[in-house]
CSV table of N, CA and C in Angstrom, one decimal:
chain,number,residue,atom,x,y,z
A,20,UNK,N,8.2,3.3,-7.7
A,20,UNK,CA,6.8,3.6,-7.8
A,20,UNK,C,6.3,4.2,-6.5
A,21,UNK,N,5.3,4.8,-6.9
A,21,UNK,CA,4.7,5.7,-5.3
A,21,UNK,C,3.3,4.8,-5.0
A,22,UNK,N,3.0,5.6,-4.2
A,22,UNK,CA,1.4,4.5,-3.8
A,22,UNK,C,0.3,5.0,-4.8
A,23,UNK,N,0.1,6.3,-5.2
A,23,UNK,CA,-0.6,6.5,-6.7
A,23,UNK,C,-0.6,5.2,-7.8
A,24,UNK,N,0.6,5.4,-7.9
A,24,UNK,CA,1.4,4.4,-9.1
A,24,UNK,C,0.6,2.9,-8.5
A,25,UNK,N,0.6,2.5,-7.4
A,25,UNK,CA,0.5,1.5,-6.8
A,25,UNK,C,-1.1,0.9,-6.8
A,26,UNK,N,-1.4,1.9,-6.5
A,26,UNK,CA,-3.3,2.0,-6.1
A,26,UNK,C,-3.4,1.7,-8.2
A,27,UNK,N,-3.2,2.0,-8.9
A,27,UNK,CA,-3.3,1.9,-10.4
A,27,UNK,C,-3.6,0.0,-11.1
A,28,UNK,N,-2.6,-0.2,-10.0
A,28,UNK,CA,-2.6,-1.6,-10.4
A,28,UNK,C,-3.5,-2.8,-9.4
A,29,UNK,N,-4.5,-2.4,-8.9
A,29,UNK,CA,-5.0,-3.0,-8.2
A,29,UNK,C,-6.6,-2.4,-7.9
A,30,UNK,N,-7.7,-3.2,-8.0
A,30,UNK,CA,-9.0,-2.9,-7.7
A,30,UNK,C,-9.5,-3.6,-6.3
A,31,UNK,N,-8.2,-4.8,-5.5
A,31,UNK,CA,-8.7,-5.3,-4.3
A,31,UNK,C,-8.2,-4.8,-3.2
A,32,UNK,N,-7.2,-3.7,-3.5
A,32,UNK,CA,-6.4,-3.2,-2.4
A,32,UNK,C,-6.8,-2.0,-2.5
A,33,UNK,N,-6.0,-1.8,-1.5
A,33,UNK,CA,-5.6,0.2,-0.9
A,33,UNK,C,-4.2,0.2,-0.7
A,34,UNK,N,-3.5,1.3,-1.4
A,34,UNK,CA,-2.0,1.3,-0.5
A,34,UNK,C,-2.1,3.0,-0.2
A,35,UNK,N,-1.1,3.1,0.8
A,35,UNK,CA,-1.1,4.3,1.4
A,35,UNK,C,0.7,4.1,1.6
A,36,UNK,N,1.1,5.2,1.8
A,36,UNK,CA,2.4,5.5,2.0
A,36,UNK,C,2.7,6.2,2.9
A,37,UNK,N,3.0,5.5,3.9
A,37,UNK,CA,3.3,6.3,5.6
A,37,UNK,C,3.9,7.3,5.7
A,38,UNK,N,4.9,7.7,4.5
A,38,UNK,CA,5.6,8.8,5.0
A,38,UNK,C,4.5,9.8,4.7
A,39,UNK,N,3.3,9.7,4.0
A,39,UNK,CA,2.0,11.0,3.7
A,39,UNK,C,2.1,11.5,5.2
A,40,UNK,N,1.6,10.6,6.4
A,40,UNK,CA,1.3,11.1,7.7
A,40,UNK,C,2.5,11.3,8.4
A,41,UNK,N,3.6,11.3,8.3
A,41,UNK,CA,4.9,11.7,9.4
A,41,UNK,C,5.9,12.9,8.9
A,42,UNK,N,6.7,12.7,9.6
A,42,UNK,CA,7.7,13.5,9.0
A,42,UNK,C,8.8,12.7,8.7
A,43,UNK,N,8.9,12.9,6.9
A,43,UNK,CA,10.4,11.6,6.5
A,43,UNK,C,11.7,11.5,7.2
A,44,UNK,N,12.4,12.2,8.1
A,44,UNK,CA,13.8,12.8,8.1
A,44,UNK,C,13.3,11.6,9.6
A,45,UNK,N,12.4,11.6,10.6
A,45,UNK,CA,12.3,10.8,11.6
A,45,UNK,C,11.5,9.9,11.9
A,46,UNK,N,10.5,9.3,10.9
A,46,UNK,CA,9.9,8.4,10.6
A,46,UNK,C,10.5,7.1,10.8
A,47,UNK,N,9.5,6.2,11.6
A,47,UNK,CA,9.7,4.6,11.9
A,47,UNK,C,8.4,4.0,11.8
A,48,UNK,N,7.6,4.5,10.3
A,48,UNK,CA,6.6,3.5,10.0
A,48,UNK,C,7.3,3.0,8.7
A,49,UNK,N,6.5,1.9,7.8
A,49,UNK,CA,6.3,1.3,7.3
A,49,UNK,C,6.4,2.4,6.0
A,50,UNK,N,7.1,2.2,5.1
A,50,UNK,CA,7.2,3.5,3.9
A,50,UNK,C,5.6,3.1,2.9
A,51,UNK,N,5.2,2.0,2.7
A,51,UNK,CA,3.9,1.5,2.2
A,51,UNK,C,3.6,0.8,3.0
A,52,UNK,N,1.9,0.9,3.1
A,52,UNK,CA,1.0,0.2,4.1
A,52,UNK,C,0.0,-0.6,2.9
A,53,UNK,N,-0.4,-2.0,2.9
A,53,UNK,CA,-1.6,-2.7,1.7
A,53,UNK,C,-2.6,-2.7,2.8
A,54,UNK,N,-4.4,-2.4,2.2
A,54,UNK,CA,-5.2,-2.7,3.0
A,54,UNK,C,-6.2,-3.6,2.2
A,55,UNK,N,-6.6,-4.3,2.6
A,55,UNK,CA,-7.8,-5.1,1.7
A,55,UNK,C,-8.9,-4.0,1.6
A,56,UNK,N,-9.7,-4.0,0.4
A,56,UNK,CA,-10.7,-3.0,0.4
A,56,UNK,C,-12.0,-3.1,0.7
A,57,UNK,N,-12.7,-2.5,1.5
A,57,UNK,CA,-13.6,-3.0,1.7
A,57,UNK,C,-15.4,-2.8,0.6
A,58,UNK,N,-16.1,-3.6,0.6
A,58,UNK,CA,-17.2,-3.3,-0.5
A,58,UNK,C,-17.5,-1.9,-0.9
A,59,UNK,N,-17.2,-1.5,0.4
A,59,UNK,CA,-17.8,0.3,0.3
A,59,UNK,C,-16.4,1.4,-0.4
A,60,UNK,N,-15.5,0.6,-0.8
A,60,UNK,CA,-13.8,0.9,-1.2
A,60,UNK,C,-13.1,2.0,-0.1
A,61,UNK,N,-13.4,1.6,0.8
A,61,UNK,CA,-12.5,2.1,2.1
A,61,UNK,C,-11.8,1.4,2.6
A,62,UNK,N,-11.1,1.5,3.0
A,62,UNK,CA,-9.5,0.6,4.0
A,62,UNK,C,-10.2,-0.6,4.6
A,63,UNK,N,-10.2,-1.3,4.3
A,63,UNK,CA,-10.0,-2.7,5.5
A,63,UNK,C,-9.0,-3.4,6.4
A,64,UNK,N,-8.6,-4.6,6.7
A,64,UNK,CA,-7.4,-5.2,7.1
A,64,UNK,C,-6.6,-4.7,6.5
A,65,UNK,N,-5.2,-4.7,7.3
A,65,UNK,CA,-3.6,-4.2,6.6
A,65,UNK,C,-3.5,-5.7,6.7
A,66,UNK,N,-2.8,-6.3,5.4
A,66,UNK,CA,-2.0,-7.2,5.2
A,66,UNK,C,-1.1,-7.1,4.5
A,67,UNK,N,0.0,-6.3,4.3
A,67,UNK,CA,0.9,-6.2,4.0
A,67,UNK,C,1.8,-4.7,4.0
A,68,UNK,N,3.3,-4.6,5.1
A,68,UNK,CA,3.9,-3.6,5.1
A,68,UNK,C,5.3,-3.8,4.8
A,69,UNK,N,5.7,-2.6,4.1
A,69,UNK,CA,7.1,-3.2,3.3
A,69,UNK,C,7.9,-1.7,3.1
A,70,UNK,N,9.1,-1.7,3.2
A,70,UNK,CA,9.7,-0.6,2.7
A,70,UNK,C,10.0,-0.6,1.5
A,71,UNK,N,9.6,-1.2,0.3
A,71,UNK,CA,9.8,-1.6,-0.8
A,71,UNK,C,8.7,-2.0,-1.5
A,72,UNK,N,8.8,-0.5,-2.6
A,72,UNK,CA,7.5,-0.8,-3.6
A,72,UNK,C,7.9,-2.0,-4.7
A,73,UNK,N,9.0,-2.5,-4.5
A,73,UNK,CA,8.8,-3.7,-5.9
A,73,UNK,C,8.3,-4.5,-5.2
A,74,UNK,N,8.1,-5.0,-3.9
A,74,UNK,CA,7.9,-5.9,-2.8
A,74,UNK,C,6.1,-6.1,-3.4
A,75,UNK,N,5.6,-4.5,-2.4
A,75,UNK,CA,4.6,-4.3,-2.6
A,75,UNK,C,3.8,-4.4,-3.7
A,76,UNK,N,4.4,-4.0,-5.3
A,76,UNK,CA,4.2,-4.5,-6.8
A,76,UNK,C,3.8,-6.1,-6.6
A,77,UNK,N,4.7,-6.5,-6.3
A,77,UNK,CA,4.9,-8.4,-6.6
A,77,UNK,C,3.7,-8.6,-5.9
A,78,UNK,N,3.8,-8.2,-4.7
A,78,UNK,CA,2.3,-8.7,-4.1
A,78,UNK,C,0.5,-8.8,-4.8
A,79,UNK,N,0.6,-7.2,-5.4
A,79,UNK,CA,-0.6,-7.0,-5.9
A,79,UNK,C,-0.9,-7.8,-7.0
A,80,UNK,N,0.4,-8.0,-7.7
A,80,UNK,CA,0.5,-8.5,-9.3
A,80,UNK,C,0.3,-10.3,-8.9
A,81,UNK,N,0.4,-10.7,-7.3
A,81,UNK,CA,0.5,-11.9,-7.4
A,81,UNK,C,-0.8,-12.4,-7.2
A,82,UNK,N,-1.7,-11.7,-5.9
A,82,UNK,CA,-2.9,-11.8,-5.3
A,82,UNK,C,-3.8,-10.7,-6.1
A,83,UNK,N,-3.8,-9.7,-6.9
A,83,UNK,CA,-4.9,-9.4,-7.5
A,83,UNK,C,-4.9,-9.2,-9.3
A,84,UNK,N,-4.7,-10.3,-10.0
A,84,UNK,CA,-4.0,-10.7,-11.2
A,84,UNK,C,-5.1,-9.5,-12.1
């Protein structure tokens, strides 16, 4: 799944996918970033970074049913 796919399943988060801002081939971020959303539906806290979208799936599917 991509972070499109990701952001689908969830109305309390944000996810963003770090490789948007770097370059993939030398990249040392986090391949998905979760942010809580804020009222105004812009980024808030990051609470959750994972190189793995089924990781990041389970999370949303767990905390925003």
């Amino acid at each position: 799944m991509n972070a499109y796919e990701l952001n689908e399943l969830t109305h309390k988060y944000l996810v963003e996918s770090g490789h948007n801002r770097c370059h993939p081939e030398t990249c040392t971020c986090w391949n998905f970033r979760v942010f809580e959303k804020t009222s105004n539906g812009s980024k808030g806290e990051n609470v959750l970074n994972s190189d793995s979208s089924k990781v990041v799936k389970q999370f949303l599917l767990e905390n925003d049913p």
